[in-house]
mmCIF file of C-alpha atoms in Angstrom:
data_model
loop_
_atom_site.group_PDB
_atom_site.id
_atom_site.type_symbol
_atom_site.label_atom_id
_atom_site.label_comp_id
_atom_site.label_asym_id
_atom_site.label_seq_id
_atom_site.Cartn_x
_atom_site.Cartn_y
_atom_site.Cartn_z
ATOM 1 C CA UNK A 1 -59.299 -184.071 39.464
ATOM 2 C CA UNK A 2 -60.693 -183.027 43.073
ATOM 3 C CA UNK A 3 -57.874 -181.189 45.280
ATOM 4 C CA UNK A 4 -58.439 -183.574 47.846
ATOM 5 C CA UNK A 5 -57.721 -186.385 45.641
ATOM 6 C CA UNK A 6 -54.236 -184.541 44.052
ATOM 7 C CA UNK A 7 -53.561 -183.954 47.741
ATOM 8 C CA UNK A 8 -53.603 -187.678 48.167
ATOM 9 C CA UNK A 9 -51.508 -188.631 45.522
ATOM 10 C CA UNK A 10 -48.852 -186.221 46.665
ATOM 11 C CA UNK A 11 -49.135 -187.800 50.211
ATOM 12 C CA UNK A 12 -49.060 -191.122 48.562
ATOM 13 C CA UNK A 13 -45.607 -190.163 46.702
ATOM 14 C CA UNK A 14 -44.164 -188.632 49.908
ATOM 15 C CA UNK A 15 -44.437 -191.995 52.001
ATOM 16 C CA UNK A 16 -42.834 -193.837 48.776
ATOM 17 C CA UNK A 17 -39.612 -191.358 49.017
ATOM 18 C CA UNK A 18 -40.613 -189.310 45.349
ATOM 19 C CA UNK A 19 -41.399 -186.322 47.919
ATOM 20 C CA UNK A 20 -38.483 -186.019 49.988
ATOM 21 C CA UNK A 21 -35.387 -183.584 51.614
ATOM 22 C CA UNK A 22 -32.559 -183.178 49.101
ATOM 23 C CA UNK A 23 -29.191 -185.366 49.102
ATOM 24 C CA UNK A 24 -25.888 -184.905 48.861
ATOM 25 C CA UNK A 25 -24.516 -184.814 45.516
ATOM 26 C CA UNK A 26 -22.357 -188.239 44.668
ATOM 27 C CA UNK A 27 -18.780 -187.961 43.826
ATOM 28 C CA UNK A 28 -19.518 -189.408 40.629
ATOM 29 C CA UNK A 29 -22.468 -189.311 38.396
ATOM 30 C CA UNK A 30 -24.516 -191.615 37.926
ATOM 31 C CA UNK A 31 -23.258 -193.934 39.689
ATOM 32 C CA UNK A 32 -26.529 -195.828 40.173
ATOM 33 C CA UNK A 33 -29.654 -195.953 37.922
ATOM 34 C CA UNK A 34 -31.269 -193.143 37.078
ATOM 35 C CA UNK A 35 -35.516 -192.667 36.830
ATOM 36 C CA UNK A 36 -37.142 -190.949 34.101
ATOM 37 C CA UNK A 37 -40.063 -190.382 34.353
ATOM 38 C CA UNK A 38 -42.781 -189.800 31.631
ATOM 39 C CA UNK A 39 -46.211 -188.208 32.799
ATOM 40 C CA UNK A 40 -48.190 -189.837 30.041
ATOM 41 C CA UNK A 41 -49.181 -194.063 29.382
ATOM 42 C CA UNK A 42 -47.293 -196.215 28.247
ATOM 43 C CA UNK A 43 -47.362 -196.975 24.270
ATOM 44 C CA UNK A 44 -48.487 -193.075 22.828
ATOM 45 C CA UNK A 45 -45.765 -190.675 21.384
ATOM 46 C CA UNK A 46 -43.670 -189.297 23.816
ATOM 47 C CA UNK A 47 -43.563 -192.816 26.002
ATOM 48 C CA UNK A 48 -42.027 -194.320 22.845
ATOM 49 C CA UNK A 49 -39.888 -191.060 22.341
ATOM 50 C CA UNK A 50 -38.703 -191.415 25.989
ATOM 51 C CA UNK A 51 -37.267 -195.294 26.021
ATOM 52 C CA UNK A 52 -35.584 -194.316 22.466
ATOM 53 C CA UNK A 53 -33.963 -191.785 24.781
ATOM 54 C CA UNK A 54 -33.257 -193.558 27.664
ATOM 55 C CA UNK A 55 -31.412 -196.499 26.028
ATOM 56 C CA UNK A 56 -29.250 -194.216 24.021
ATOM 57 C CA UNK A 57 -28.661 -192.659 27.445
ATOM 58 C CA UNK A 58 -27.578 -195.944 29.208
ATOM 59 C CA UNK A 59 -24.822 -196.923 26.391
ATOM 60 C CA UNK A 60 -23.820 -193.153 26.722
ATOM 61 C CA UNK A 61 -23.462 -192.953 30.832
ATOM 62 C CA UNK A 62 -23.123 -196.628 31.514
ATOM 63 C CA UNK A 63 -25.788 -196.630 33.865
ATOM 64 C CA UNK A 64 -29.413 -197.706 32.943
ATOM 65 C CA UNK A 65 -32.145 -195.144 32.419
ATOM 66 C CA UNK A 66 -35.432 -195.946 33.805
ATOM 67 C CA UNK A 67 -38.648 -195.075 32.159
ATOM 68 C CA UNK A 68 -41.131 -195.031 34.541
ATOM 69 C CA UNK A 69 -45.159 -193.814 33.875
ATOM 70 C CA UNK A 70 -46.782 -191.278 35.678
ATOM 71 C CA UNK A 71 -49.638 -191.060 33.920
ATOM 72 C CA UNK A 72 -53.086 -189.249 34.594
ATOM 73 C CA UNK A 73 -54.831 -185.191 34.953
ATOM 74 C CA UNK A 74 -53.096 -184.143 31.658
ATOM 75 C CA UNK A 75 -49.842 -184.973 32.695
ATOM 76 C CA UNK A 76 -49.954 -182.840 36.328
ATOM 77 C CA UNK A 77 -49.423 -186.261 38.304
ATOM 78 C CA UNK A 78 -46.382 -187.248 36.569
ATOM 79 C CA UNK A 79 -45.215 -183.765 36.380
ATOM 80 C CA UNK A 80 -45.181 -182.875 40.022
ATOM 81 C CA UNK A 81 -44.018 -186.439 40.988
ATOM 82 C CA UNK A 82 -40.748 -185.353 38.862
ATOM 83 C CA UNK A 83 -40.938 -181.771 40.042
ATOM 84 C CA UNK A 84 -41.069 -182.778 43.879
ATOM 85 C CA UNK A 85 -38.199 -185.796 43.723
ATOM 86 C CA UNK A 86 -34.794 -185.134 45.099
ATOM 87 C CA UNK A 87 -31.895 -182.798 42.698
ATOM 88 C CA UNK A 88 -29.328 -185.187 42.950
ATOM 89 C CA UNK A 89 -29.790 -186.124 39.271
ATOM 90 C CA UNK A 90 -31.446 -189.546 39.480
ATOM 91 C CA UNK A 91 -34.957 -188.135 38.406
ATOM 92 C CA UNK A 92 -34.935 -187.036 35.342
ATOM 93 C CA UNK A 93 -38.786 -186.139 33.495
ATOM 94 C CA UNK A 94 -39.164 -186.344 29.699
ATOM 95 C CA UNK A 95 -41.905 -184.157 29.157
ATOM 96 C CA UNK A 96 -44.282 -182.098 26.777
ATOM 97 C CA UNK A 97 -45.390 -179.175 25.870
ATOM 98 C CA UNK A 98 -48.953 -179.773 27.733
ATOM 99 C CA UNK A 99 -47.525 -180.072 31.070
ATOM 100 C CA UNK A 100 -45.185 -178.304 30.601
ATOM 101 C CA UNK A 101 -46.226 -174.964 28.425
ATOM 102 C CA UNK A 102 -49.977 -175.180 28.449
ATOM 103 C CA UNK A 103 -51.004 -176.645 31.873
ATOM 104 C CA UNK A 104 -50.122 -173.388 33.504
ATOM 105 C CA UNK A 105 -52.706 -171.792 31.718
ATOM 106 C CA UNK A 106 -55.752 -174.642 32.131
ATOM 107 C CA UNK A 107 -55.353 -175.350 35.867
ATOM 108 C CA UNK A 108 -55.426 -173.978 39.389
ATOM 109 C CA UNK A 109 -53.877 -173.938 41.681
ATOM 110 C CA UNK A 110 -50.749 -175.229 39.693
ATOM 111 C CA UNK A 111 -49.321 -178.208 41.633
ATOM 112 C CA UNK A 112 -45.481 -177.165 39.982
ATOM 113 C CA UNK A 113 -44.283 -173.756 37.757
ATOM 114 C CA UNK A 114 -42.364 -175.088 34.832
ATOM 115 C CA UNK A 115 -40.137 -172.574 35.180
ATOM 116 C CA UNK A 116 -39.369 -172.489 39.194
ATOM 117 C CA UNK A 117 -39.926 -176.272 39.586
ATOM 118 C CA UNK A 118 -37.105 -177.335 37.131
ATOM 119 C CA UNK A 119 -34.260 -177.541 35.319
ATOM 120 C CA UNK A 120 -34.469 -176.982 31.865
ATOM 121 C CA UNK A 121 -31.874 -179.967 30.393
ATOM 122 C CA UNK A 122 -32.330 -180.042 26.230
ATOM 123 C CA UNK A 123 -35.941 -179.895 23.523
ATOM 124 C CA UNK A 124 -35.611 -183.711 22.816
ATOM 125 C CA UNK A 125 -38.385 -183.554 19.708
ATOM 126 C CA UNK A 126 -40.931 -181.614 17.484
ATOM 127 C CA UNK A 127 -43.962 -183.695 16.362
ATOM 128 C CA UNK A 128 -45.833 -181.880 13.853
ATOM 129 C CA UNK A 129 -48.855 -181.863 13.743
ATOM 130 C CA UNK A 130 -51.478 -182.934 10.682
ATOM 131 C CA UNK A 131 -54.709 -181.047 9.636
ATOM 132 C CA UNK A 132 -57.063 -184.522 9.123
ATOM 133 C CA UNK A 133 -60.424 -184.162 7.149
ATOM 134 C CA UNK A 134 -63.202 -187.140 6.451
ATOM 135 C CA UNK A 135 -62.892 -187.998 2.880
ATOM 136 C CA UNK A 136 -66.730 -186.428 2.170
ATOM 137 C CA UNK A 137 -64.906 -182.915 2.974
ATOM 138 C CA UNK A 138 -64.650 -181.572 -0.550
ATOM 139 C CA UNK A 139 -61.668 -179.296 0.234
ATOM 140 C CA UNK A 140 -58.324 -180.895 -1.120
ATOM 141 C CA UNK A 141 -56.428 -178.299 0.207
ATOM 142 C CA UNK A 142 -55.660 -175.811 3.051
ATOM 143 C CA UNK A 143 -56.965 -172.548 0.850
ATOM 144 C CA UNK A 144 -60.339 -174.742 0.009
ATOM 145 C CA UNK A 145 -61.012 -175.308 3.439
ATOM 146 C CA UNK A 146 -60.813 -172.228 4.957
ATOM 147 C CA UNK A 147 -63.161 -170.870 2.490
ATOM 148 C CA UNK A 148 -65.462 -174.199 2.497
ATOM 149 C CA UNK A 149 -65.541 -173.133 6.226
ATOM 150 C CA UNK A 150 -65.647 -169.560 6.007
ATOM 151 C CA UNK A 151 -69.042 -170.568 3.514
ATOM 152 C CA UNK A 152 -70.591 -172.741 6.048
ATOM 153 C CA UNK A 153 -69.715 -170.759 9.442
ATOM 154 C CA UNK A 154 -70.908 -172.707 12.488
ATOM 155 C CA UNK A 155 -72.092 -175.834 10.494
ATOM 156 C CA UNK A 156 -69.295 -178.756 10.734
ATOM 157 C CA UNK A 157 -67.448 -179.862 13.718
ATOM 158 C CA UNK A 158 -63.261 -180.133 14.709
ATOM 159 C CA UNK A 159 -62.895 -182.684 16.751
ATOM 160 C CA UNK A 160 -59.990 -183.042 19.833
ATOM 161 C CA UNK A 161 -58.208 -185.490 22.195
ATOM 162 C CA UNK A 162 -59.819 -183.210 25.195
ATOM 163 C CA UNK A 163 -60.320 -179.252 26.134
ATOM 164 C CA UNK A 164 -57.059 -177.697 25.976
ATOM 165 C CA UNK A 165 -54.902 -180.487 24.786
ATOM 166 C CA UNK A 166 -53.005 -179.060 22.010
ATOM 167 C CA UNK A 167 -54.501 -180.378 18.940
ATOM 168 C CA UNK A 168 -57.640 -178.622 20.523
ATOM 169 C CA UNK A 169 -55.322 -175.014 21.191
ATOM 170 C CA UNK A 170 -53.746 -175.183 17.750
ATOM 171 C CA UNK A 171 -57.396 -175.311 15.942
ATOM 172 C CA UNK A 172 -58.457 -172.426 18.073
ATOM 173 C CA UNK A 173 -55.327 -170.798 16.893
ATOM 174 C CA UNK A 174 -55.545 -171.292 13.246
ATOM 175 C CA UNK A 175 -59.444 -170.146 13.555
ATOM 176 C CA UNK A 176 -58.636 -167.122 14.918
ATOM 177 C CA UNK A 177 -56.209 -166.300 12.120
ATOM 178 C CA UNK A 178 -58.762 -166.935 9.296
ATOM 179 C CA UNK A 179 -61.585 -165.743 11.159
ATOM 180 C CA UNK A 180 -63.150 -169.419 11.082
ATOM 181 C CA UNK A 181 -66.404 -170.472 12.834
ATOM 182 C CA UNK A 182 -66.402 -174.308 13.335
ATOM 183 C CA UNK A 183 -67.253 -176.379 16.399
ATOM 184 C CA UNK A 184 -65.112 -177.984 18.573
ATOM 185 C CA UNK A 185 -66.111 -181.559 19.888
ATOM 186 C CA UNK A 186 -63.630 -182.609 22.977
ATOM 187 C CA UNK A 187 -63.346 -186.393 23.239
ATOM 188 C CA UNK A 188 -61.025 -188.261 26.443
ATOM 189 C CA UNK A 189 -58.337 -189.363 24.364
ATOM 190 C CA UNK A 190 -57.229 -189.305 20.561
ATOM 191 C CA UNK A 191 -57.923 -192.687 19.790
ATOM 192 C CA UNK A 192 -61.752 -191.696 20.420
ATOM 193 C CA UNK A 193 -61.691 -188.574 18.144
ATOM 194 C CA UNK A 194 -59.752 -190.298 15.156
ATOM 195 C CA UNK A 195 -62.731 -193.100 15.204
ATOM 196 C CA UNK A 196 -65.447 -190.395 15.142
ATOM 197 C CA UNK A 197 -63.409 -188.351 12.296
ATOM 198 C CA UNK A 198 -63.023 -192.049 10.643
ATOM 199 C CA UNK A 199 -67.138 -192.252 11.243
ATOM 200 C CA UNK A 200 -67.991 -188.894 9.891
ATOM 201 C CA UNK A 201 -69.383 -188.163 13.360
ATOM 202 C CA UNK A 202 -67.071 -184.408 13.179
ATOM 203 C CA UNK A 203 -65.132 -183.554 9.995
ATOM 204 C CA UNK A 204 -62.094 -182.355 10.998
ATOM 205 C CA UNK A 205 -58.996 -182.597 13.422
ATOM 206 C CA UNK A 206 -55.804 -182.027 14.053
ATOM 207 C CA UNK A 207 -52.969 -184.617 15.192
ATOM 208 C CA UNK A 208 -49.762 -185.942 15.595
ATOM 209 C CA UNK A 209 -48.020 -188.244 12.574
ATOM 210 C CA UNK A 210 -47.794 -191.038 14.396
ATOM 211 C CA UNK A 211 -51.647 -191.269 15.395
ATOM 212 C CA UNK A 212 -52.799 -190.137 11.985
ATOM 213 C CA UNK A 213 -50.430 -192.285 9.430
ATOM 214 C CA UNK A 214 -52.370 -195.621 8.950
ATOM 215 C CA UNK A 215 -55.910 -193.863 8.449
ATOM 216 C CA UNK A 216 -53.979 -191.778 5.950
ATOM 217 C CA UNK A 217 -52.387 -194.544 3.812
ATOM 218 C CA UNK A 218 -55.676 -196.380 4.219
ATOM 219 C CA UNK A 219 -57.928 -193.739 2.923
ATOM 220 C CA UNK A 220 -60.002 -193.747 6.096
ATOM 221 C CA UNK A 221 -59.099 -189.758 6.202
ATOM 222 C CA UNK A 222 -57.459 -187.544 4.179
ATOM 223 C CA UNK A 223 -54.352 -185.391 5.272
ATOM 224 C CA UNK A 224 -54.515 -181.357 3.795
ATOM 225 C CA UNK A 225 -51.791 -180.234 5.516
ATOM 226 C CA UNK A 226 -48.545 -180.485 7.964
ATOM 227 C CA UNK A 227 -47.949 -177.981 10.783
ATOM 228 C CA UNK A 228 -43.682 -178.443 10.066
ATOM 229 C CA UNK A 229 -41.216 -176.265 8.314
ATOM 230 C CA UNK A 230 -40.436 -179.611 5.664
ATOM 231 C CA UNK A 231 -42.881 -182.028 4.578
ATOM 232 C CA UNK A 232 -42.521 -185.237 6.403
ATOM 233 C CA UNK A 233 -41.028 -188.086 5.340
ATOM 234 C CA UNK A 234 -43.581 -190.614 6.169
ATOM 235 C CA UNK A 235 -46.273 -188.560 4.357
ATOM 236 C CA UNK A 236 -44.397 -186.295 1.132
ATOM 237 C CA UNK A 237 -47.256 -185.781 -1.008
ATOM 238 C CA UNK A 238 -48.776 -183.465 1.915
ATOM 239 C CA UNK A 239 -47.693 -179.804 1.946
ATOM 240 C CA UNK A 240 -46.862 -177.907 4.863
ATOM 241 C CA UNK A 241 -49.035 -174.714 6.061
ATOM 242 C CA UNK A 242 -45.652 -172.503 4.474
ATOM 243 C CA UNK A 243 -46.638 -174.301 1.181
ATOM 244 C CA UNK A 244 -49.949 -174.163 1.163
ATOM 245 C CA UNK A 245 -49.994 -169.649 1.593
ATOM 246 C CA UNK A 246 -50.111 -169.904 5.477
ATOM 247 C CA UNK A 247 -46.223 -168.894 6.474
ATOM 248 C CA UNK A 248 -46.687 -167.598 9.950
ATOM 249 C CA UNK A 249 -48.806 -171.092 10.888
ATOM 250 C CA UNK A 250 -47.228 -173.880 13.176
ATOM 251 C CA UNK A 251 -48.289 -176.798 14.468
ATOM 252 C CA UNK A 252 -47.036 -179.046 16.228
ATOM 253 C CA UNK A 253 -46.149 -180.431 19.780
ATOM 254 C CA UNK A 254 -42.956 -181.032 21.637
ATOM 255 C CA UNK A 255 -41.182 -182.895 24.169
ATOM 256 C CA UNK A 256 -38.396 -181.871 26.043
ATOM 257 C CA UNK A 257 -36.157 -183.467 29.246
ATOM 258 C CA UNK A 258 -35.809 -181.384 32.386
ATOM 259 C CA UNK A 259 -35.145 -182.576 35.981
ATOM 260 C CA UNK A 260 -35.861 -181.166 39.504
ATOM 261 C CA UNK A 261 -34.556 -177.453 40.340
ATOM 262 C CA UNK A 262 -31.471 -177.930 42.290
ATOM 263 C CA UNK A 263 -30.194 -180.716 40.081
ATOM 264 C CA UNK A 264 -26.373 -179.387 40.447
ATOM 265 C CA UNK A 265 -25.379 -177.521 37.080
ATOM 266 C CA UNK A 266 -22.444 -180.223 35.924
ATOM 267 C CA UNK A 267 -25.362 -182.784 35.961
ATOM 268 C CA UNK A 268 -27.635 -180.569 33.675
ATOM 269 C CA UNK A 269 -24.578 -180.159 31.087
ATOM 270 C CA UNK A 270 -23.781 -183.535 30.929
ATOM 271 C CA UNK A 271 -27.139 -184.512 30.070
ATOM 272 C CA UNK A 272 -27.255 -181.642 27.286
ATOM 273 C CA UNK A 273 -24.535 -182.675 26.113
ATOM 274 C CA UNK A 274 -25.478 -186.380 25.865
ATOM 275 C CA UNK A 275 -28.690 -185.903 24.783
ATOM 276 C CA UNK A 276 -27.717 -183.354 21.600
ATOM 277 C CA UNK A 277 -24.693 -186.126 21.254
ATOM 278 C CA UNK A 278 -27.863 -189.240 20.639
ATOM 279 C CA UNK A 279 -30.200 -186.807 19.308
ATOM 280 C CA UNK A 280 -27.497 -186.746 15.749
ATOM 281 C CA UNK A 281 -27.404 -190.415 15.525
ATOM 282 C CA UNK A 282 -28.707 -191.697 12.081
ATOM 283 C CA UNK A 283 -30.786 -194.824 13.979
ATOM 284 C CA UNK A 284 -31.828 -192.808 16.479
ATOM 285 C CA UNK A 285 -33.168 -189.726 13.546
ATOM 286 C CA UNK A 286 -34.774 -192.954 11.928
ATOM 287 C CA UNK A 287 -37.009 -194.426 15.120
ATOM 288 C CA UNK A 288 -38.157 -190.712 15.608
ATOM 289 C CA UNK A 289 -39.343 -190.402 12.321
ATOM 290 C CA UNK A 290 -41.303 -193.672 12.776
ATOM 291 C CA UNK A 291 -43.373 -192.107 14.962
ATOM 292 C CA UNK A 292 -43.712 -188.581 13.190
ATOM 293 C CA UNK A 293 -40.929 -186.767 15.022
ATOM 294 C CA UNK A 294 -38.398 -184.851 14.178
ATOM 295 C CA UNK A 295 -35.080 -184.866 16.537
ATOM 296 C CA UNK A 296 -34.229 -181.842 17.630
ATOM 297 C CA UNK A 297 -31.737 -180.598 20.744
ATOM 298 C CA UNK A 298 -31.574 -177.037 22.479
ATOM 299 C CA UNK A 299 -29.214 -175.339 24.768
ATOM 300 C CA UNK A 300 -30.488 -175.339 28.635
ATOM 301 C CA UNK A 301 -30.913 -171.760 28.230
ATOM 302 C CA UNK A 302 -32.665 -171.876 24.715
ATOM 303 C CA UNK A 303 -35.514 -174.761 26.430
ATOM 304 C CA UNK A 304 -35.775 -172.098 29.549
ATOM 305 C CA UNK A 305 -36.633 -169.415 26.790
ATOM 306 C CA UNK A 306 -39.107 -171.895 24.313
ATOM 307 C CA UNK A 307 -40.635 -172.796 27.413
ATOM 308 C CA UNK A 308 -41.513 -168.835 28.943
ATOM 309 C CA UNK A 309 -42.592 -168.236 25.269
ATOM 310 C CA UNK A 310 -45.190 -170.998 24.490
ATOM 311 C CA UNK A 311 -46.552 -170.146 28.105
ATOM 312 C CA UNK A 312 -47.216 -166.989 27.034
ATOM 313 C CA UNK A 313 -48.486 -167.294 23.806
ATOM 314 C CA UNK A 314 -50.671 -170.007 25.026
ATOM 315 C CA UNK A 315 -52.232 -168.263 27.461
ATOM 316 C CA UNK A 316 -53.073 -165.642 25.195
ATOM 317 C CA UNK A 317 -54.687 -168.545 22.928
ATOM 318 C CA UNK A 318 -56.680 -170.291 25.550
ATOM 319 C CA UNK A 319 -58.520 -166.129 26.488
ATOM 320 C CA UNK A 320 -59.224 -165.747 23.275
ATOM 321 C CA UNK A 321 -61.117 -169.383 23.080
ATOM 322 C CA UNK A 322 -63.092 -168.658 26.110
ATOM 323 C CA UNK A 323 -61.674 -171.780 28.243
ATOM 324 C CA UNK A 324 -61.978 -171.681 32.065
ATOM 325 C CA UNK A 325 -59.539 -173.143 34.447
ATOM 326 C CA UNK A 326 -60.007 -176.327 35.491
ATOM 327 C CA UNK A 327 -60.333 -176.117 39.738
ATOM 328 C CA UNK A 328 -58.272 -178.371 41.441
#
């Protein structure tokens, strides 16, 4: 995105009152409906992880919870839209790790710092991810395909949803632990880079469950391994990257609610609270793991600390594959 046009959309969310001074706390919270905003479309993983949240929310407050998308430049629009909106606790942002872990790393200057910029609330999720192959791969399992690639160095292709999404970061990861040489292919968007794996166009890619699950039971691709700590429900006859001789391996992606910095501290702990509270429900466990997550809460503190972490170790991760930052 050109600066001038990110300047634009900022402008554009100042004159609508998402840019503004802060308010006055209410006496009593919420008293009115609160906004949470999601900085990806409408329909993909976290959008449907976000209105799963936000009803269970509304019964829990009594006040309705808003999903509202912000979607567009890897998540940065929707991100500083929720990062620039008054802290009086009616803007809340369910995020992900992209925005909010990686983007730091890929872009500059950095319209919002995760950290600075926000409250940490509660880690709402963990979507593992799924190590896809096209069926003519003859490795069946993780060990066979590091050595089928390790035997062909520089001849097959991984394909991605786009350079530095994390499907794209967690390949470059797992190469440079088993000194792979395979080519990465960045396509706009999953959907795009599951048809070409589908195709045969690139043999190999990671991505989330919920993406992944219907070209798996189909036979369209074939799933070698699971970046969680269990196998998944959805998909048991696939081993995880523990199981398969790879113990220090993870892969997966996040999401996570957080709200502007200033939000006053009773609001953040009431939202913990309540979220952690939903987070246990059987029904709520159950529409999760439709969609290949796994519910799973955090302390405030212990989101602040996942958060400065995956920055880091991100960064390190997108040196080591070579990627420039993106000008804004």
């Amino acid at each position: 995105m050109k600066r001038r046009n990110f300047v634009a959309v900022l402008a554009a969310m100042a004159a609508t009152g998402i840019v503004g001074p802060a308010r006055a706390q209410p006496a009593r919270w919420p008293d009115k409906p609160v906004k949470m905003i999601v900085p990806f479309p409408a329909g993909g993983a976290t959008d449907i992880i976000a209105r799963i949240l936000a009803e269970k929310l509304t019964q829990e407050f009594g006040q309705t919870f808003v999903v509202e998308n912000r979607a567009g430049a890897s998540g940065l629009i929707g991100q500083a839209a929720a990062a620039r909106a008054v802290p009086d606790g009616y803007t809340v942002l369910l995020t992900g790790n992209g925005p909010h872990a990686i983007n730091p790393s890929l872009f500059e200057p950095m319209p919002y710092d995760p950290l600075q910029d926000f409250a940490q609330i509660s880690l709402t999720s963990v979507l593992p991810l799924i190590l896809n192959v096209h069926p003519s791969v003859p490795a069946k399992t993780l060990p066979e395909f590091v050595e089928w690639i390790k035997e062909n160095p520089g001849k097959f292709n991984y394909a991605s949803p786009g350079i530095g999404s994390p499907p794209n970061l967690t390949m470059e990861l797992f190469k440079s632990q088993n000194g792979l040489d395979i080519v990465h292919v960045p396509y706009k968007g999953s959907s795009a880079a599951i048809t070409d794996l589908i195709g045969g166009q690139v043999s190999v890619m990671f991505d989330n469950a919920l993406a992944s699950f219907q070209h798996i039971k189909s036979g369209k691709i074939r799933a070698i391994g699971v970046g969680a700590g269990q196998r998944l429900a959805s998909l048991p006859q696939v081993p995880t990257f523990k199981e398969a001789g790879y113990p220090d391996f993870e892969a997966y992606t996040w999401t996570a609610l957080v709200a502007p910095a200033g939000v006053p501290a009773e609001v953040v702990d009431r939202l913990a609270d309540a979220t952690a509270k939903v987070l246990t429900a059987p029904d709520v466990q159950a529409s999760l793991s439709a969609q290949g997550a796994i519910a799973a809460s955090s302390t405030p503190a212990e989101l602040e600390e996942r958060t400065r972490t995956e920055i880091a170790r991100w960064s390190k991760v997108i040196e080591l594959a070579h990627i420039a930052r993106i000008k804004l």
